[in-house]
XYZ file of C-alpha atoms in Angstrom:
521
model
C -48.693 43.813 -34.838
C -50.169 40.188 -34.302
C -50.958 39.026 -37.709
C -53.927 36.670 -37.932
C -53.430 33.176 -38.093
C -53.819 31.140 -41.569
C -53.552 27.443 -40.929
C -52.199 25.993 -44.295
C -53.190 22.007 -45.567
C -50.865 21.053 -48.406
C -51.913 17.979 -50.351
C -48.826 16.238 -52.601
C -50.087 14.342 -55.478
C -48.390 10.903 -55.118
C -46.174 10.136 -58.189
C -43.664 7.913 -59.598
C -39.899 8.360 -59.967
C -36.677 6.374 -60.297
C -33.989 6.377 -57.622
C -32.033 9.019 -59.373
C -31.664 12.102 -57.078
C -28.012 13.420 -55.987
C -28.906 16.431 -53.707
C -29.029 20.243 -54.769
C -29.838 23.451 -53.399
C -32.203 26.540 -53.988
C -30.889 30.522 -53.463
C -32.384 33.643 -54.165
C -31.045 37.328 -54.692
C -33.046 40.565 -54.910
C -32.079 42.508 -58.369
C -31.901 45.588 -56.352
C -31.562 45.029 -52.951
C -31.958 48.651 -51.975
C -35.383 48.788 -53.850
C -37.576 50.463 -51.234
C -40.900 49.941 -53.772
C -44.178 48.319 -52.501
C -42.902 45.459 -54.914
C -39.428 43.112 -55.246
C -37.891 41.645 -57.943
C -35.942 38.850 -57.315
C -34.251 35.846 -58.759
C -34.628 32.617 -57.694
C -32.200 29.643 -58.821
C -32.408 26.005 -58.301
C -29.218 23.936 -58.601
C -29.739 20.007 -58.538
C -27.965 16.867 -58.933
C -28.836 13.435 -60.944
C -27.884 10.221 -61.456
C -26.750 9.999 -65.434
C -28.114 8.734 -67.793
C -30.528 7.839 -66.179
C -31.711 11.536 -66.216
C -31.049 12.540 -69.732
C -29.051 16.238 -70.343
C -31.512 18.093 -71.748
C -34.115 21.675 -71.010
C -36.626 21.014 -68.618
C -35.187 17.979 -66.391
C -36.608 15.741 -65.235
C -39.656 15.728 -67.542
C -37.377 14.996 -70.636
C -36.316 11.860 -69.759
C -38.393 9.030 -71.174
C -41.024 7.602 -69.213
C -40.903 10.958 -66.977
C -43.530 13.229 -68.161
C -45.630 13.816 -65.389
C -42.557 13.887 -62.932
C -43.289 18.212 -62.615
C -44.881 19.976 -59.727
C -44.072 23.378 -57.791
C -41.457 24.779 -55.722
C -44.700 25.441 -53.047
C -44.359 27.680 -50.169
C -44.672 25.522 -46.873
C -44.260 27.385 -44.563
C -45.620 31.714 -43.534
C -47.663 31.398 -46.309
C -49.639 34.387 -45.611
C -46.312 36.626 -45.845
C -45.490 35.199 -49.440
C -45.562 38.273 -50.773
C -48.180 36.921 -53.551
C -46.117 33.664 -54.506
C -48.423 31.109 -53.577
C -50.820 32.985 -56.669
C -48.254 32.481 -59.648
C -45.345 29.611 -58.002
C -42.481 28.392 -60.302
C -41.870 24.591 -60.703
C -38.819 22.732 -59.825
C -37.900 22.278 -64.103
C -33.830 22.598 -64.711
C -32.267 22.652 -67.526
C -28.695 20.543 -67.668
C -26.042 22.052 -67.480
C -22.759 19.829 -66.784
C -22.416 15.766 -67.929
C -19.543 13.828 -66.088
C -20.203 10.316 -67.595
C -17.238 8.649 -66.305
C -19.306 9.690 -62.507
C -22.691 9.060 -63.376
C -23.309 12.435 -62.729
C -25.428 15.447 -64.614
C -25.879 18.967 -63.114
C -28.737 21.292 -63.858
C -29.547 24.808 -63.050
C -32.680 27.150 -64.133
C -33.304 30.708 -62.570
C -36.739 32.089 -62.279
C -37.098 35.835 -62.357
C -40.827 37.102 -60.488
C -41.898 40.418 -58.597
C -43.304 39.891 -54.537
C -44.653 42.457 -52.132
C -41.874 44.586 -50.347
C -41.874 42.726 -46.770
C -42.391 39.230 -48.117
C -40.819 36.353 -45.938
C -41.329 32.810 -46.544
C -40.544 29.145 -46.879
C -40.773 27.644 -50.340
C -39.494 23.682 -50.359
C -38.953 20.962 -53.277
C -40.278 17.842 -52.283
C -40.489 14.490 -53.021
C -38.480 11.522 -52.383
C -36.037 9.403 -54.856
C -33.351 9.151 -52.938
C -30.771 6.167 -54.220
C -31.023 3.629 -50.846
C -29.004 5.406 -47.756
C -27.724 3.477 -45.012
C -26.665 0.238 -44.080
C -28.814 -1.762 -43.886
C -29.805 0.349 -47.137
C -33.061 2.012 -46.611
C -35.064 3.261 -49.740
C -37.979 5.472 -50.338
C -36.601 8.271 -48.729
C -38.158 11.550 -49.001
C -35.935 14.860 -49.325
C -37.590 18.144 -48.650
C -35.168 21.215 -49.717
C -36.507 24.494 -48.007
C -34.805 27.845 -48.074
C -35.531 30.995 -46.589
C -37.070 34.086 -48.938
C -37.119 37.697 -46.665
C -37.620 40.662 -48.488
C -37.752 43.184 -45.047
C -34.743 45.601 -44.729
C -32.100 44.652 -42.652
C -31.373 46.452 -39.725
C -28.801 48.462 -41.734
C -30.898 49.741 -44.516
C -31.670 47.311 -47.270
C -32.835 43.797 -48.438
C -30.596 40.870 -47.655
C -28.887 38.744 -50.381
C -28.343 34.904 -48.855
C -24.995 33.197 -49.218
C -24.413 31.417 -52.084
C -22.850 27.491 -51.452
C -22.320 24.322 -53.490
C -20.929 20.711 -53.284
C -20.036 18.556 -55.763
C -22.577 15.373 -55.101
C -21.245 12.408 -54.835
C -18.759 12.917 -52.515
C -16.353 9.774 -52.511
C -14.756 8.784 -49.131
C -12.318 5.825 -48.762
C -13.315 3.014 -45.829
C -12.032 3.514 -42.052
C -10.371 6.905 -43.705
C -11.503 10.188 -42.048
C -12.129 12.985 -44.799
C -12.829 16.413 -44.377
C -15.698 17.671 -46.735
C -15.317 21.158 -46.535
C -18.660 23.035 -47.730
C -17.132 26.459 -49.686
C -19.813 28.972 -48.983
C -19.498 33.352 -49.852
C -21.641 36.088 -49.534
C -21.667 39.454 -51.311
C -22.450 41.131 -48.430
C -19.226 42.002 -46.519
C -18.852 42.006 -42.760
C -21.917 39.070 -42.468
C -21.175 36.045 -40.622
C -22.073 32.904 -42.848
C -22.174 30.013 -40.836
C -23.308 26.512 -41.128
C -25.814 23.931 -39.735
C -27.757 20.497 -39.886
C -30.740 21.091 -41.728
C -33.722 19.769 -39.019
C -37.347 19.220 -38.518
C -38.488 22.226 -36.590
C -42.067 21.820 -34.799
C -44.588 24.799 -35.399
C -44.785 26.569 -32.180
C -43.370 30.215 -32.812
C -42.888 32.885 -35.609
C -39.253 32.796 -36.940
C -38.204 36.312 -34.734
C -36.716 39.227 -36.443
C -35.009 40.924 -33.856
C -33.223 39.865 -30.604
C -36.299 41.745 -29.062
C -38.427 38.879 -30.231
C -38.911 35.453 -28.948
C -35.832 33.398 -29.535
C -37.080 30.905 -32.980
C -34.323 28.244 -31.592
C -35.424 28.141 -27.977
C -35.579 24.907 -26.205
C -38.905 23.304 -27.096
C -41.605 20.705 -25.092
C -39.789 16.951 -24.474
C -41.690 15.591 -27.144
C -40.942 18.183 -30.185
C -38.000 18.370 -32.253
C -35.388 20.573 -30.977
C -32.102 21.523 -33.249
C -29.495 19.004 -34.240
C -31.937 16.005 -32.559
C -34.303 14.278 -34.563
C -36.457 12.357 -32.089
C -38.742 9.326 -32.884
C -41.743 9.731 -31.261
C -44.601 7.082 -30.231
C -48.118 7.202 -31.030
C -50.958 5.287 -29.260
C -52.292 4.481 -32.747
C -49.442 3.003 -33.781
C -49.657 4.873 -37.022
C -50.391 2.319 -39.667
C -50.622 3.370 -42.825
C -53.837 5.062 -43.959
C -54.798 4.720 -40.147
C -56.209 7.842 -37.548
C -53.935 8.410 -35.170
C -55.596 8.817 -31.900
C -52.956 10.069 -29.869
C -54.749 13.300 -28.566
C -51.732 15.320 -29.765
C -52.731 15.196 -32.815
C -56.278 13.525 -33.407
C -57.500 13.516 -36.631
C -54.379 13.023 -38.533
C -53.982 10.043 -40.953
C -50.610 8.669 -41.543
C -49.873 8.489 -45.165
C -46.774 6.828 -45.723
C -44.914 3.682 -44.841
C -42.980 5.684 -43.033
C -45.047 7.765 -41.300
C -44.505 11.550 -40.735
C -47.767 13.613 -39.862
C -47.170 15.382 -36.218
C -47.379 12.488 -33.911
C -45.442 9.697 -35.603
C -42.622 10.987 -36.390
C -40.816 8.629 -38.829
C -41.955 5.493 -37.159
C -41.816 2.317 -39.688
C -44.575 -0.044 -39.733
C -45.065 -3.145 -41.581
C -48.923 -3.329 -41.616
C -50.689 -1.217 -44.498
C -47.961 -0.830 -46.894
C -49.132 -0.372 -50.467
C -48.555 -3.269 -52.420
C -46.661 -2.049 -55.161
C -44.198 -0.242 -52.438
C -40.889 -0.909 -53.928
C -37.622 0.430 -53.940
C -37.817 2.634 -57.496
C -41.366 4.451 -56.450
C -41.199 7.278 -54.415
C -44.125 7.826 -52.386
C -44.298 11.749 -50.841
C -45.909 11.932 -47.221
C -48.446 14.585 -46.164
C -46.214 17.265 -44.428
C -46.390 16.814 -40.870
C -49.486 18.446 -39.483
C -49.278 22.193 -37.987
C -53.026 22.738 -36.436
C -52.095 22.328 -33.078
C -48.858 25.167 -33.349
C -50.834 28.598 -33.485
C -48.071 30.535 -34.942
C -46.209 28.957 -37.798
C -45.970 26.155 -39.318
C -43.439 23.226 -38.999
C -40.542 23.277 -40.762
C -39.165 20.218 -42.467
C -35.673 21.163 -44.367
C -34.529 17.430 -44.438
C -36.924 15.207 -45.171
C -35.597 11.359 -44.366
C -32.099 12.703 -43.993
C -32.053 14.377 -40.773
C -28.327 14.361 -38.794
C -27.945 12.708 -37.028
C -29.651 9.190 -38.258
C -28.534 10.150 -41.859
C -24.645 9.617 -41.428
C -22.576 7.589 -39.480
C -21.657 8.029 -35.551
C -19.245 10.476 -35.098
C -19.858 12.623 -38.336
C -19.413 16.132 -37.289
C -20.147 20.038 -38.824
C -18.018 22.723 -37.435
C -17.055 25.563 -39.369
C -19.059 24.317 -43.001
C -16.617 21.765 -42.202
C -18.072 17.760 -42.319
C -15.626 15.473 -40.840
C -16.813 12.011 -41.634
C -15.441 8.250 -41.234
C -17.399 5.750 -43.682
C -17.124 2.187 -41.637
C -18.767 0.127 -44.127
C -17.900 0.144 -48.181
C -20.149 0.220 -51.127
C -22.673 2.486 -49.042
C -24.497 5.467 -49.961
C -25.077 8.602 -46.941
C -26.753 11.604 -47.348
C -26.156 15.054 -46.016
C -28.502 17.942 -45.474
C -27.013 21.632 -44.462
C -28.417 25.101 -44.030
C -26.096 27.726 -44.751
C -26.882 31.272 -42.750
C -26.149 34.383 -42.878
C -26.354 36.696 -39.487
C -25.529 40.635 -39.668
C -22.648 40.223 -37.329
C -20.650 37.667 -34.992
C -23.193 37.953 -32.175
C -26.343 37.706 -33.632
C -28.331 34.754 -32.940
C -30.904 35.425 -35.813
C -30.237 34.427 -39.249
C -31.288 36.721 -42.494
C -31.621 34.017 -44.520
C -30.909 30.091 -44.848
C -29.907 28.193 -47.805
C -30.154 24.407 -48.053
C -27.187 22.249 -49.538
C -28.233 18.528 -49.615
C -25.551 15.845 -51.203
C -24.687 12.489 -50.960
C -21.239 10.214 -50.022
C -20.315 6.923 -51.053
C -18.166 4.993 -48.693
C -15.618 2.960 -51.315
C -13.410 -0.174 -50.220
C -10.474 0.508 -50.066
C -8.487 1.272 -53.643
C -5.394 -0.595 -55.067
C -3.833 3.609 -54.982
C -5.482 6.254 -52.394
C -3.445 8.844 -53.148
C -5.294 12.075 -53.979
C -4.883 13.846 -57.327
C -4.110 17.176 -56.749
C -5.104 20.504 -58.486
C -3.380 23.681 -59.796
C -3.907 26.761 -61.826
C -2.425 29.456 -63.947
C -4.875 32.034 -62.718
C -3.355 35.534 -63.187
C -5.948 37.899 -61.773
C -9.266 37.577 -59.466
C -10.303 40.708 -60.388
C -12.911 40.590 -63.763
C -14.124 43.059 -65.818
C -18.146 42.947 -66.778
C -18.155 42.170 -70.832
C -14.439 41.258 -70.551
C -13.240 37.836 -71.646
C -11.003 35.257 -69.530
C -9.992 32.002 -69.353
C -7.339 30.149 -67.300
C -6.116 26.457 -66.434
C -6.678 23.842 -63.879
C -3.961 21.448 -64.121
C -4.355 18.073 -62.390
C -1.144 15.982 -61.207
C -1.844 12.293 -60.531
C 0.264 10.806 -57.832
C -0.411 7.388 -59.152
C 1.187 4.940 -61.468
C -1.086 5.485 -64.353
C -0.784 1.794 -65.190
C -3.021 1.853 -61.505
C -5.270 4.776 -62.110
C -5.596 7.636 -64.552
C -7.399 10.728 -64.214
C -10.668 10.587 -65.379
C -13.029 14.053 -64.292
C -12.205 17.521 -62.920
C -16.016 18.763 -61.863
C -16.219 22.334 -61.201
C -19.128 24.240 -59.071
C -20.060 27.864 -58.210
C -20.104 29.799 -61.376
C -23.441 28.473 -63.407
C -21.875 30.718 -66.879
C -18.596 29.843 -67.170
C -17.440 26.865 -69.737
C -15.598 24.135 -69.489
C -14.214 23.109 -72.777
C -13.506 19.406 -71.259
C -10.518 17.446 -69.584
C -7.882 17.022 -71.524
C -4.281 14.915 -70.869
C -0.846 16.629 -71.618
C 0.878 15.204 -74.236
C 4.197 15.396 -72.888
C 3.542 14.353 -69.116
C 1.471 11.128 -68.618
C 0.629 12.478 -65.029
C -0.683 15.640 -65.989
C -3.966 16.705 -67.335
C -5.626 20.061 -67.656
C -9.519 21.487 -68.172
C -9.166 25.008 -70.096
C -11.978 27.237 -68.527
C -13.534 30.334 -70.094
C -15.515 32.721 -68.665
C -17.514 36.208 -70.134
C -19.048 38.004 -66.941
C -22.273 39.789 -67.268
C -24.208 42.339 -65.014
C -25.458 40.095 -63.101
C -22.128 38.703 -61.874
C -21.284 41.742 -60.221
C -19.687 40.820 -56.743
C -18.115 38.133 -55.168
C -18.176 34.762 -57.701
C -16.762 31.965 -56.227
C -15.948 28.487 -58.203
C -14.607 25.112 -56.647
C -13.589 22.338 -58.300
C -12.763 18.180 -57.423
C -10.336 15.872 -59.614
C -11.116 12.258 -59.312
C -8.996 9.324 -60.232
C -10.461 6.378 -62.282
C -10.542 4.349 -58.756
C -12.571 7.561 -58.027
C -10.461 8.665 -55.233
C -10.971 12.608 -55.419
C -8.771 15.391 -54.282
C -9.314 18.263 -51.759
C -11.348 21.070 -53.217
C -9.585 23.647 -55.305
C -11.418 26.944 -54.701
C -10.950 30.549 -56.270
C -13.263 33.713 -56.082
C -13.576 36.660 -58.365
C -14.446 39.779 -57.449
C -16.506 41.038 -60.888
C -16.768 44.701 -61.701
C -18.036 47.340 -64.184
C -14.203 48.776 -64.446
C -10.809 47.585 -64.046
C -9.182 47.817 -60.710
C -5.705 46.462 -58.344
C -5.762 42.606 -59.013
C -5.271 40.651 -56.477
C -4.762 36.854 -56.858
C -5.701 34.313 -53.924
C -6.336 30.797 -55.139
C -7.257 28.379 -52.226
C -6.796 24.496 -51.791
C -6.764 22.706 -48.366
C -4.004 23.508 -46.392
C -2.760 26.627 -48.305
C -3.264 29.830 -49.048
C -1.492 31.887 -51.997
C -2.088 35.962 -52.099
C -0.196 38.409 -54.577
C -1.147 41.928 -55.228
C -0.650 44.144 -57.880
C -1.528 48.341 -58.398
C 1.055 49.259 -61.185
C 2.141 47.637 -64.033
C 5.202 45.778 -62.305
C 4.763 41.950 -62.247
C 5.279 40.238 -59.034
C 4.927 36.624 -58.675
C 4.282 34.456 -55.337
C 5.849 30.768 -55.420
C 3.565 28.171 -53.085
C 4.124 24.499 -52.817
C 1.937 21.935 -51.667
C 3.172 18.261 -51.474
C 5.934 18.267 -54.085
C 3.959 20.530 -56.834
C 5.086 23.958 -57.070
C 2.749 26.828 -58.837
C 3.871 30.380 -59.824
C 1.808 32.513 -60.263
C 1.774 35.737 -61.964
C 0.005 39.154 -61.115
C -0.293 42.223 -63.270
C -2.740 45.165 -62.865
């Protein structure tokens, strides 16, 4: 069926903001995904990051910070529009409510889930825009927009119901030290088993095709014309106009269009800076969202923008590569902020070229010079079991060992990401080892938890040198079943399982700290 065309114009309201943006990401889940209805329920959750206090901890961020009140607009569907499934009629904003302070960071998470019913078949693009961005670069640019665009498709899957996207998070900021290469590994799931989960740069995407559904379709990744965007390449592209601000362009690509930023992004000026036509009051605490770039000339869909003024690979320095949800990155030059944008995707198998969903992860790194100590604190637990009961009460332990002399650096935040319910009841220091502090974790899982849950957690040091991620996923269930126990740092691995009411324990050791840990059915 060829579905007729609906040519979408989306004007932003221009507004004010404060440079005080860390990154985030947006995922959805269908409540039932084997509801075969003419109508979907689903949840959709927006995770985000902010500079603190500048962003006060309160409901509703950001519009409860002084000064902020207007700062509220949609999370608007940009792109297939006319598949929405009937979102575009009642959309939810892009309001949060806090949810995690880390003062000794800067840092304040928040988190708000939306439930809403769509059409059975729906399949669309919904994005947060807007652009406050703390300056990236060096030289530091500011003003930068971010656009964070995930994936909504509510058609069966090949093998008989509705898709749930991967779920991933990173801590934002990252911290890495200067000329040292880190690995920033991006810890992703998915509840589905046997679907490959795999990871990319978030790009601009010129309209030209409909995303295809099948390898029967047209191929949505296909090499495109010389002078469109094609993946992992974000191209600057001329325009006879020169693309002054508030100016027609009259390149014949795309006549008509007005540039309406300083840094111009309709269809044929793609991100090209000018110095002529800049608003006066243009400075580096206003944030100034662009027209999305123009899709009348594309007859099929739309373009898709998932990373705003943060596209790899002008966003990060030379040689920063993703393999694997793996970034390796080398920050050259200290005191300098870099942003990262990353669609995670799930595909039915190992072959398929056509991804289910996509969920974005944008965050930021901060190159520091180099610290009086740079040795990495390093996390343990005293998990017992990974397998959780619905209604059922736990809690457990991180412990964090600091390899400096505390005289040097002390331990100072242990921030923890993945599970939005669980609580942290605060880092605390042992009071019979100067070295060792501990965050006691508790955790009541509900319906809704049912699956795979995973939560990762950083330590940082007061020189805020952070250790590798400490990861560890429940499986949550309605009954009690064989516990299993894997708990998962860089560079190890530990597994221990349990189906009678024996108690075995596995021993692990990872540079000079040794954790036991006990398993019981």
């Amino acid at each position: 069926m060829i579905l007729p065309l609906f040519i979408l114009f989306i004007n932003f309201i221009v507004v004010v903001h404060g440079v005080h943006f860390n990154g985030g990401t947006i995922t959805w889940a269908p409540i039932d995904p084997y509801d075969n209805s003419s109508s979907v329920n689903i949840t959709i959750t927006q995770s985000y990051a902010w500079a603190y206090p500048t962003i006060a901890c309160a409901n509703d961020v950001p519009i409860t910070t002084s000064g902020r009140s207007t700062q509220n607009w949609n999370l608007t569907c940009v792109v297939d529009c006319s598949t929405d499934g009937g979102y575009s009629t009642k959309p939810i904003d892009i309001l949060t409510d806090c949810s995690t302070v880390f003062s000794s960071l800067g840092i304040m998470n928040s988190e708000r889930s939306h439930n809403m019913t769509l059409d059975s078949g729906a399949h669309f693009y919904p994005a947060n825009v807007g652009s406050a961005w703390v300056a990236l670069n060096s030289p530091a640019e500011s003003g930068l927009e971010w656009s964070i665009v995930t994936f909504i498709d509510l058609r069966m899957r090949s093998d008989g119901f509705i898709d749930t996207p991967p779920v991933a998070s990173v801590v934002s900021p990252q911290y890495a030290i200067v000329n040292e290469t880190i690995q920033i590994n991006i810890p992703v799931s998915d509840v589905n088993v046997g679907d490959d989960v795999r990871c990319r740069w978030a790009t601009y995407t010129a309209g030209y095709r409909r995303r295809k559904r099948s390898d029967t379709e047209g191929y949505f990744y296909k090499s495109i014309a010389e002078n469109k965007e094609i993946m992992h390449v974000r191209k600057k592209r001329s325009c006879a106009s020169g693309c002054t601000n508030g100016d027609k362009c009259t390149n014949s690509e795309c006549l008509g269009t007005t540039c309406g930023h300083p840094k111009c992004t309709d269809a044929c000026c793609d991100y090209v800076i000018t110095t002529t036509g800049m608003p006066t009051n243009y400075t580096t605490t206003i944030d100034t969202p662009g027209t999305l770039k123009s899709t009348s000339s594309y007859p099929h869909q739309q373009a898709i923008d998932e990373c705003g003024g943060i596209c790899y690979p002008g966003s990060v320095p030379n040689g920063t590569t993703l393999s694997n949800c793996t970034i390796t990155f080398t920050g050259l030059i200290p005191n300098t902020w870099y942003a990262v944008a990353v669609q995670v995707e799930d595909f039915i198998n190992g072959t398929s070229t056509v991804a289910m969903s996509s969920v974005p992860v944008q965050f930021l790194i901060y190159v520091l010079p180099q610290p009086t100590c740079s040795k990495a604190p390093i996390i343990t637990s005293d998990i017992s079991c990974l397998q959780v009961q619905v209604g059922v009460n736990m809690s457990f332990n991180l412990y964090v060992t600091n390899l400096c002399n505390t005289s040097v650096a002390t331990i100072t935040d242990l921030i923890s990401s993945g599970i939005t319910d669980i609580i942290d009841n605060g880092l605390t220091d042992s009071p019979t080892n100067s070295s060792l502090s501990y965050v006691t974790y508790t955790w009541t899982p509900q319906s809704n938890d049912i699956g795979l849950q995973e939560m990762c957690a950083v330590a940082y040091t007061s020189q805020m040198v952070q250790s590798s991620p400490f990861c560890v996923t429940f499986t949550v269930q309605n009954s009690s079943a064989t516990c299993v126990t894997t708990t998962t740092t860089t560079g190890s691995t530990t597994t221990s399982t349990s189906t009678t009411t024996a108690t075995s324990s596995t021993t692990s050791t990872t540079t000079s700290v040794t954790i036991t840990t006990a398993t019981t059915s």
